[in-house]
Tab-separated table of N, CA and C in Angstrom:
chain	number	residue	atom	x	y	z
X	1	MET	N	36.379	-51.499	-50.881
X	1	MET	CA	35.335	-51.074	-51.809
X	1	MET	C	35.536	-49.607	-52.163
X	2	PRO	N	34.942	-49.199	-53.250
X	2	PRO	CA	35.140	-47.820	-53.720
X	2	PRO	C	34.461	-46.808	-52.800
X	3	PRO	N	35.079	-45.650	-52.617
X	3	PRO	CA	34.446	-44.623	-51.797
X	3	PRO	C	33.259	-44.024	-52.541
X	4	ARG	N	32.196	-43.722	-51.820
X	4	ARG	CA	30.974	-43.236	-52.455
X	4	ARG	C	30.951	-41.715	-52.645
X	5	GLN	N	31.895	-40.991	-52.040
X	5	GLN	CA	31.845	-39.559	-52.190
X	5	GLN	C	32.537	-39.051	-53.449
X	6	ARG	N	33.206	-39.899	-54.195
X	6	ARG	CA	33.857	-39.456	-55.423
X	6	ARG	C	32.798	-39.103	-56.449
X	7	PRO	N	32.890	-37.955	-57.096
X	7	PRO	CA	31.857	-37.522	-58.013
X	7	PRO	C	31.805	-38.330	-59.307
X	8	GLN	N	32.918	-38.870	-59.721
X	8	GLN	CA	32.975	-39.597	-60.979
X	8	GLN	C	33.062	-41.086	-60.690
X	9	GLY	N	32.499	-41.884	-61.571
X	9	GLY	CA	32.532	-43.333	-61.389
X	9	GLY	C	33.919	-43.890	-61.593
X	10	PRO	N	34.094	-45.152	-61.250
X	10	PRO	CA	35.401	-45.796	-61.401
X	10	PRO	C	35.720	-46.071	-62.872
X	11	THR	N	36.982	-46.257	-63.153
X	11	THR	CA	37.381	-46.625	-64.503
X	11	THR	C	37.139	-48.119	-64.697
X	12	LEU	N	37.149	-48.549	-65.935
X	12	LEU	CA	36.963	-49.960	-66.239
X	12	LEU	C	38.068	-50.807	-65.631
X	13	ASP	N	39.297	-50.282	-65.618
X	13	ASP	CA	40.412	-51.016	-65.004
X	13	ASP	C	40.217	-51.171	-63.503
X	14	GLU	N	39.655	-50.158	-62.843
X	14	GLU	CA	39.382	-50.271	-61.411
X	14	GLU	C	38.287	-51.298	-61.141
X	15	ILE	N	37.266	-51.323	-61.969
X	15	ILE	CA	36.170	-52.266	-61.793
X	15	ILE	C	36.651	-53.705	-61.974
X	16	ARG	N	37.609	-53.902	-62.872
X	16	ARG	CA	38.153	-55.250	-63.084
X	16	ARG	C	38.830	-55.812	-61.834
X	17	LEU	N	39.209	-54.946	-60.899
X	17	LEU	CA	39.842	-55.373	-59.656
X	17	LEU	C	38.831	-55.671	-58.548
X	18	TRP	N	37.557	-55.408	-58.787
X	18	TRP	CA	36.507	-55.615	-57.784
X	18	TRP	C	36.262	-57.112	-57.598
X	19	PRO	N	35.619	-57.489	-56.493
X	19	PRO	CA	35.254	-58.891	-56.268
X	19	PRO	C	34.250	-59.378	-57.311
X	20	ALA	N	33.976	-60.663	-57.328
X	20	ALA	CA	33.083	-61.260	-58.329
X	20	ALA	C	31.665	-60.711	-58.252
X	21	MET	N	31.234	-60.318	-57.060
X	21	MET	CA	29.893	-59.746	-56.893
X	21	MET	C	29.996	-58.499	-56.041
X	22	VAL	N	29.232	-57.470	-56.423
X	22	VAL	CA	29.245	-56.201	-55.686
X	22	VAL	C	27.809	-55.782	-55.374
X	23	SER	N	27.665	-54.813	-54.503
X	23	SER	CA	26.348	-54.332	-54.113
X	23	SER	C	25.721	-53.531	-55.261
X	24	VAL	N	24.424	-53.362	-55.188
X	24	VAL	CA	23.717	-52.553	-56.181
X	24	VAL	C	24.210	-51.108	-56.106
X	25	GLU	N	24.554	-50.641	-54.900
X	25	GLU	CA	25.062	-49.275	-54.741
X	25	GLU	C	26.382	-49.078	-55.507
X	26	ASP	N	27.273	-50.073	-55.404
X	26	ASP	CA	28.542	-49.976	-56.122
X	26	ASP	C	28.320	-50.043	-57.636
X	27	ALA	N	27.405	-50.881	-58.065
X	27	ALA	CA	27.091	-50.957	-59.498
X	27	ALA	C	26.509	-49.640	-59.988
X	28	ALA	N	25.658	-49.019	-59.174
X	28	ALA	CA	25.082	-47.710	-59.537
X	28	ALA	C	26.199	-46.681	-59.693
X	29	TRP	N	27.163	-46.714	-58.796
X	29	TRP	CA	28.286	-45.785	-58.876
X	29	TRP	C	29.068	-46.017	-60.172
X	30	ALA	N	29.294	-47.283	-60.526
X	30	ALA	CA	30.024	-47.614	-61.747
X	30	ALA	C	29.235	-47.202	-62.993
X	31	LEU	N	27.901	-47.331	-62.919
X	31	LEU	CA	27.042	-46.962	-64.055
X	31	LEU	C	26.757	-45.458	-64.100
X	32	ARG	N	27.196	-44.759	-63.072
X	32	ARG	CA	27.006	-43.314	-62.951
X	32	ARG	C	25.530	-42.929	-62.898
X	33	VAL	N	24.790	-43.698	-62.097
X	33	VAL	CA	23.388	-43.380	-61.840
X	33	VAL	C	23.209	-43.375	-60.321
X	34	SER	N	22.121	-42.802	-59.850
X	34	SER	CA	21.902	-42.763	-58.411
X	34	SER	C	21.533	-44.148	-57.886
X	35	ARG	N	21.715	-44.325	-56.606
X	35	ARG	CA	21.361	-45.580	-55.948
X	35	ARG	C	19.871	-45.848	-56.096
X	36	ALA	N	19.066	-44.816	-55.888
X	36	ALA	CA	17.611	-44.958	-55.998
X	36	ALA	C	17.198	-45.359	-57.405
X	37	TYR	N	17.831	-44.756	-58.416
X	37	TYR	CA	17.500	-45.078	-59.806
X	37	TYR	C	17.900	-46.525	-60.133
X	38	ALA	N	19.053	-46.968	-59.628
X	38	ALA	CA	19.478	-48.348	-59.866
X	38	ALA	C	18.488	-49.323	-59.255
X	39	TYR	N	18.014	-49.046	-58.036
X	39	TYR	CA	17.041	-49.926	-57.408
X	39	TYR	C	15.707	-49.898	-58.158
X	40	ARG	N	15.332	-48.731	-58.694
X	40	ARG	CA	14.095	-48.653	-59.478
X	40	ARG	C	14.208	-49.491	-60.742
X	41	LEU	N	15.341	-49.412	-61.426
X	41	LEU	CA	15.564	-50.241	-62.617
X	41	LEU	C	15.544	-51.724	-62.254
X	42	LEU	N	16.155	-52.079	-61.128
X	42	LEU	CA	16.176	-53.458	-60.674
X	42	LEU	C	14.762	-53.943	-60.392
X	43	GLN	N	13.976	-53.114	-59.741
X	43	GLN	CA	12.599	-53.482	-59.394
X	43	GLN	C	11.762	-53.744	-60.643
X	44	HIS	N	12.021	-52.995	-61.711
X	44	HIS	CA	11.266	-53.146	-62.957
X	44	HIS	C	11.930	-54.109	-63.939
X	45	GLY	N	12.999	-54.771	-63.509
X	45	GLY	CA	13.677	-55.727	-64.362
X	45	GLY	C	14.438	-55.090	-65.509
X	46	GLN	N	14.859	-53.833	-65.357
X	46	GLN	CA	15.529	-53.119	-66.435
X	46	GLN	C	16.973	-52.749	-66.121
X	47	LEU	N	17.502	-53.247	-65.003
X	47	LEU	CA	18.905	-52.997	-64.711
X	47	LEU	C	19.714	-53.754	-65.766
X	48	PRO	N	20.620	-53.077	-66.475
X	48	PRO	CA	21.278	-53.705	-67.622
X	48	PRO	C	22.387	-54.684	-67.281
X	49	VAL	N	22.459	-55.137	-66.043
X	49	VAL	CA	23.484	-56.088	-65.629
X	49	VAL	C	22.844	-57.264	-64.905
X	50	ARG	N	23.576	-58.383	-64.842
X	50	ARG	CA	23.061	-59.595	-64.196
X	50	ARG	C	23.146	-59.445	-62.674
X	51	THR	N	22.111	-59.907	-61.992
X	51	THR	CA	22.099	-59.868	-60.536
X	51	THR	C	21.803	-61.268	-59.995
X	52	LYS	N	22.179	-61.470	-58.743
X	52	LYS	CA	21.889	-62.733	-58.055
X	52	LYS	C	21.364	-62.419	-56.677
X	53	LEU	N	20.538	-63.314	-56.195
X	53	LEU	CA	20.022	-63.202	-54.847
X	53	LEU	C	20.932	-64.025	-53.932
X	54	VAL	N	21.569	-63.364	-52.980
X	54	VAL	CA	22.440	-64.026	-52.017
X	54	VAL	C	21.803	-63.819	-50.653
X	55	GLY	N	21.169	-64.855	-50.149
X	55	GLY	CA	20.377	-64.730	-48.923
X	55	GLY	C	19.160	-63.880	-49.246
X	56	SER	N	19.034	-62.763	-48.569
X	56	SER	CA	17.926	-61.843	-48.855
X	56	SER	C	18.428	-60.592	-49.578
X	57	ARG	N	19.684	-60.608	-49.986
X	57	ARG	CA	20.315	-59.440	-50.579
X	57	ARG	C	20.550	-59.647	-52.071
X	58	ARG	N	20.265	-58.632	-52.874
X	58	ARG	CA	20.494	-58.686	-54.306
X	58	ARG	C	21.877	-58.091	-54.592
X	59	VAL	N	22.716	-58.843	-55.312
X	59	VAL	CA	24.059	-58.376	-55.674
X	59	VAL	C	24.217	-58.410	-57.193
X	60	VAL	N	25.169	-57.641	-57.682
X	60	VAL	CA	25.435	-57.533	-59.115
X	60	VAL	C	26.676	-58.340	-59.451
X	61	VAL	N	26.606	-59.099	-60.539
X	61	VAL	CA	27.744	-59.891	-61.009
X	61	VAL	C	28.700	-58.932	-61.725
X	62	THR	N	29.898	-58.833	-61.206
X	62	THR	CA	30.861	-57.859	-61.701
X	62	THR	C	31.223	-58.088	-63.170
X	63	SER	N	31.321	-59.347	-63.610
X	63	SER	CA	31.674	-59.601	-65.016
X	63	SER	C	30.613	-59.034	-65.960
X	64	SER	N	29.339	-59.083	-65.580
X	64	SER	CA	28.311	-58.513	-66.451
X	64	SER	C	28.379	-56.986	-66.422
X	65	LEU	N	28.765	-56.409	-65.298
X	65	LEU	CA	28.949	-54.970	-65.203
X	65	LEU	C	30.094	-54.521	-66.107
X	66	ILE	N	31.185	-55.280	-66.087
X	66	ILE	CA	32.348	-54.971	-66.943
X	66	ILE	C	31.947	-55.071	-68.417
X	67	SER	N	31.239	-56.135	-68.779
X	67	SER	CA	30.819	-56.309	-70.177
X	67	SER	C	29.920	-55.163	-70.633
X	68	TYR	N	28.977	-54.786	-69.774
X	68	TYR	CA	28.045	-53.715	-70.143
X	68	TYR	C	28.784	-52.397	-70.324
X	69	ILE	N	29.647	-52.046	-69.391
X	69	ILE	CA	30.356	-50.779	-69.483
X	69	ILE	C	31.318	-50.771	-70.661
X	70	ALA	N	31.982	-51.900	-70.928
X	70	ALA	CA	32.893	-51.985	-72.082
X	70	ALA	C	32.124	-51.808	-73.384
X	71	ASP	N	30.955	-52.442	-73.493
X	71	ASP	CA	30.132	-52.289	-74.696
X	71	ASP	C	29.636	-50.861	-74.855
X	72	LYS	N	29.196	-50.251	-73.769
X	72	LYS	CA	28.667	-48.883	-73.834
X	72	LYS	C	29.767	-47.885	-74.157
X	73	SER	N	30.978	-48.121	-73.650
X	73	SER	CA	32.050	-47.166	-73.908
X	73	SER	C	32.468	-47.182	-75.382
X	74	GLU	N	32.237	-48.293	-76.068
X	74	GLU	CA	32.524	-48.345	-77.495
X	74	GLU	C	31.456	-47.600	-78.292
X	75	ASP	N	30.186	-47.635	-77.805
X	75	ASP	CA	29.070	-47.043	-78.535
X	75	ASP	C	28.807	-45.582	-78.188
X	76	ASP	N	28.856	-45.244	-76.907
X	76	ASP	CA	28.431	-43.932	-76.439
X	76	ASP	C	29.611	-43.086	-76.009
X	77	PRO	N	29.529	-41.776	-76.258
X	77	PRO	CA	30.570	-40.901	-75.748
X	77	PRO	C	30.492	-40.722	-74.233
X	78	GLY	N	29.273	-40.828	-73.666
X	78	GLY	CA	29.091	-40.672	-72.221
X	78	GLY	C	29.152	-42.027	-71.546
X	79	PRO	N	30.238	-42.342	-70.812
X	79	PRO	CA	30.372	-43.652	-70.189
X	79	PRO	C	29.300	-43.902	-69.142
X	80	GLY	N	28.700	-45.064	-69.200
X	80	GLY	CA	27.719	-45.454	-68.211
X	80	GLY	C	26.350	-44.831	-68.394
X	81	TYR	N	26.155	-44.051	-69.450
X	81	TYR	CA	24.880	-43.371	-69.647
X	81	TYR	C	24.081	-44.107	-70.697
X	82	ASP	N	22.963	-44.647	-70.283
X	82	ASP	CA	22.078	-45.355	-71.208
X	82	ASP	C	20.941	-44.413	-71.592
X	83	GLN	N	21.076	-43.770	-72.740
X	83	GLN	CA	20.119	-42.749	-73.150
X	83	GLN	C	18.714	-43.312	-73.312
X	84	ASP	N	18.593	-44.536	-73.811
X	84	ASP	CA	17.282	-45.129	-74.014
X	84	ASP	C	16.571	-45.344	-72.684
X	85	VAL	N	17.276	-45.886	-71.693
X	85	VAL	CA	16.673	-46.109	-70.379
X	85	VAL	C	16.366	-44.766	-69.725
X	86	ALA	N	17.291	-43.820	-69.805
X	86	ALA	CA	17.061	-42.514	-69.195
X	86	ALA	C	15.872	-41.804	-69.846
X	87	HIS	N	15.729	-41.943	-71.150
X	87	HIS	CA	14.631	-41.299	-71.863
X	87	HIS	C	13.289	-41.889	-71.467
X	88	ARG	N	13.219	-43.210	-71.310
X	88	ARG	CA	11.962	-43.856	-70.929
X	88	ARG	C	11.498	-43.436	-69.555
X	89	HIS	N	12.443	-43.075	-68.680
X	89	HIS	CA	12.091	-42.760	-67.306
X	89	HIS	C	12.153	-41.274	-66.990
X	90	SER	N	12.245	-40.426	-67.990
X	90	SER	CA	12.296	-39.003	-67.747
X	90	SER	C	10.940	-38.489	-67.315
X	91	PRO	N	10.874	-37.776	-66.198
X	91	PRO	CA	9.580	-37.245	-65.779
X	91	PRO	C	9.137	-36.103	-66.691
X	92	GLY	N	7.871	-36.035	-66.932
X	92	GLY	CA	7.305	-34.926	-67.675
X	92	GLY	C	7.422	-35.024	-69.179
X	93	ARG	N	7.933	-36.103	-69.697
X	93	ARG	CA	8.041	-36.196	-71.152
X	93	ARG	C	6.753	-36.798	-71.708
X	94	THR	N	6.476	-36.502	-72.937
X	94	THR	CA	5.284	-37.080	-73.565
X	94	THR	C	5.642	-38.411	-74.183
X	95	PRO	N	4.744	-39.380	-74.141
X	95	PRO	CA	5.037	-40.693	-74.710
X	95	PRO	C	5.241	-40.614	-76.215
X	96	GLY	N	6.120	-41.466	-76.702
X	96	GLY	CA	6.356	-41.531	-78.141
X	96	GLY	C	5.311	-42.386	-78.832
X	97	ALA	N	5.468	-42.535	-80.116
X	97	ALA	CA	4.514	-43.335	-80.888
X	97	ALA	C	4.497	-44.772	-80.396
X	98	GLY	N	3.335	-45.310	-80.163
X	98	GLY	CA	3.198	-46.689	-79.727
X	98	GLY	C	3.370	-46.890	-78.230
X	99	GLU	N	3.584	-45.824	-77.474
X	99	GLU	CA	3.745	-45.946	-76.033
X	99	GLU	C	2.487	-45.472	-75.320
X	100	ALA	N	2.163	-46.138	-74.251
X	100	ALA	CA	1.028	-45.707	-73.442
X	100	ALA	C	1.476	-44.608	-72.500
X	101	PRO	N	0.611	-43.649	-72.209
X	101	PRO	CA	0.993	-42.601	-71.265
X	101	PRO	C	1.173	-43.190	-69.866
X	102	GLN	N	2.108	-42.614	-69.116
X	102	GLN	CA	2.342	-43.103	-67.755
X	102	GLN	C	1.236	-42.590	-66.850
X	103	ARG	N	0.770	-43.464	-65.973
X	103	ARG	CA	-0.290	-43.088	-65.039
X	103	ARG	C	0.320	-42.606	-63.745
X	104	THR	N	-0.305	-41.624	-63.155
X	104	THR	CA	0.212	-41.091	-61.882
X	104	THR	C	-0.440	-41.744	-60.696
X	105	GLY	N	-1.556	-42.453	-60.889
X	105	GLY	CA	-2.221	-43.121	-59.787
X	105	GLY	C	-3.230	-42.245	-59.074
X	106	ARG	N	-3.460	-41.042	-59.564
X	106	ARG	CA	-4.460	-40.181	-58.948
X	106	ARG	C	-5.409	-39.659	-60.019
X	107	PRO	N	-6.607	-39.334	-59.637
X	107	PRO	CA	-7.560	-38.847	-60.619
X	107	PRO	C	-7.110	-37.515	-61.202
X	108	ALA	N	-7.463	-37.302	-62.426
X	108	ALA	CA	-7.114	-36.049	-63.083
X	108	ALA	C	-8.384	-35.293	-63.423
X	109	GLY	N	-8.215	-34.069	-63.718
X	109	GLY	CA	-9.357	-33.288	-64.171
X	109	GLY	C	-9.639	-32.113	-63.260
X	110	PRO	N	-10.471	-31.213	-63.754
X	110	PRO	CA	-10.812	-30.029	-62.973
X	110	PRO	C	-11.618	-30.411	-61.737
X	111	GLY	N	-11.414	-29.696	-60.675
X	111	GLY	CA	-12.172	-29.929	-59.466
X	111	GLY	C	-11.589	-30.990	-58.566
X	112	TYR	N	-10.471	-31.589	-58.925
X	112	TYR	CA	-9.869	-32.611	-58.079
X	112	TYR	C	-9.137	-31.950	-56.922
X	113	ASP	N	-9.504	-32.323	-55.729
X	113	ASP	CA	-8.877	-31.780	-54.529
X	113	ASP	C	-8.226	-32.945	-53.770
X	114	PRO	N	-6.901	-33.035	-53.730
X	114	PRO	CA	-6.262	-34.170	-53.081
X	114	PRO	C	-6.551	-34.231	-51.581
X	115	ARG	N	-6.874	-33.100	-50.951
X	115	ARG	CA	-7.174	-33.117	-49.514
X	115	ARG	C	-8.505	-33.772	-49.250
X	116	ALA	N	-9.411	-33.718	-50.239
X	116	ALA	CA	-10.741	-34.281	-50.039
X	116	ALA	C	-10.788	-35.766	-50.428
X	117	ALA	N	-9.798	-36.238	-51.160
X	117	ALA	CA	-9.795	-37.624	-51.618
X	117	ALA	C	-9.513	-38.547	-50.449
X	118	THR	N	-10.276	-39.618	-50.364
X	118	THR	CA	-10.034	-40.610	-49.316
X	118	THR	C	-9.478	-41.867	-49.953
X	119	ARG	N	-8.672	-42.554	-49.191
X	119	ARG	CA	-8.052	-43.772	-49.708
X	119	ARG	C	-8.721	-44.972	-49.077
X	120	VAL	N	-9.237	-45.843	-49.878
X	120	VAL	CA	-9.903	-47.035	-49.404
X	120	VAL	C	-8.960	-48.216	-49.590
X	121	ARG	N	-8.809	-48.996	-48.545
X	121	ARG	CA	-7.918	-50.154	-48.661
X	121	ARG	C	-8.710	-51.410	-48.654
């Protein structure tokens, strides 16, 4: 498997030599995103590649990873960078037209003291 300490992702030719299914971590490396971000996209159903459940483990289908990267490399100058997905998940940005603002899950407004807030389960 590919080493994780390399700063740059693998080439498309290297990915073509991978097994039929790879871990989400390896797919994240190929997509040039962090492992945490790949799992967040997977959790929200927005990971741009096909996955399968093998036992209790989620794996990525390598052929869909190859197709996605090949398509993106034709369209984008930055390989593996999905500007639309990255833009939707950028912290601190204001919502665009037709988008609902993201909720933080905590009350807002003057006088809010997080130390005084109690959590009821």
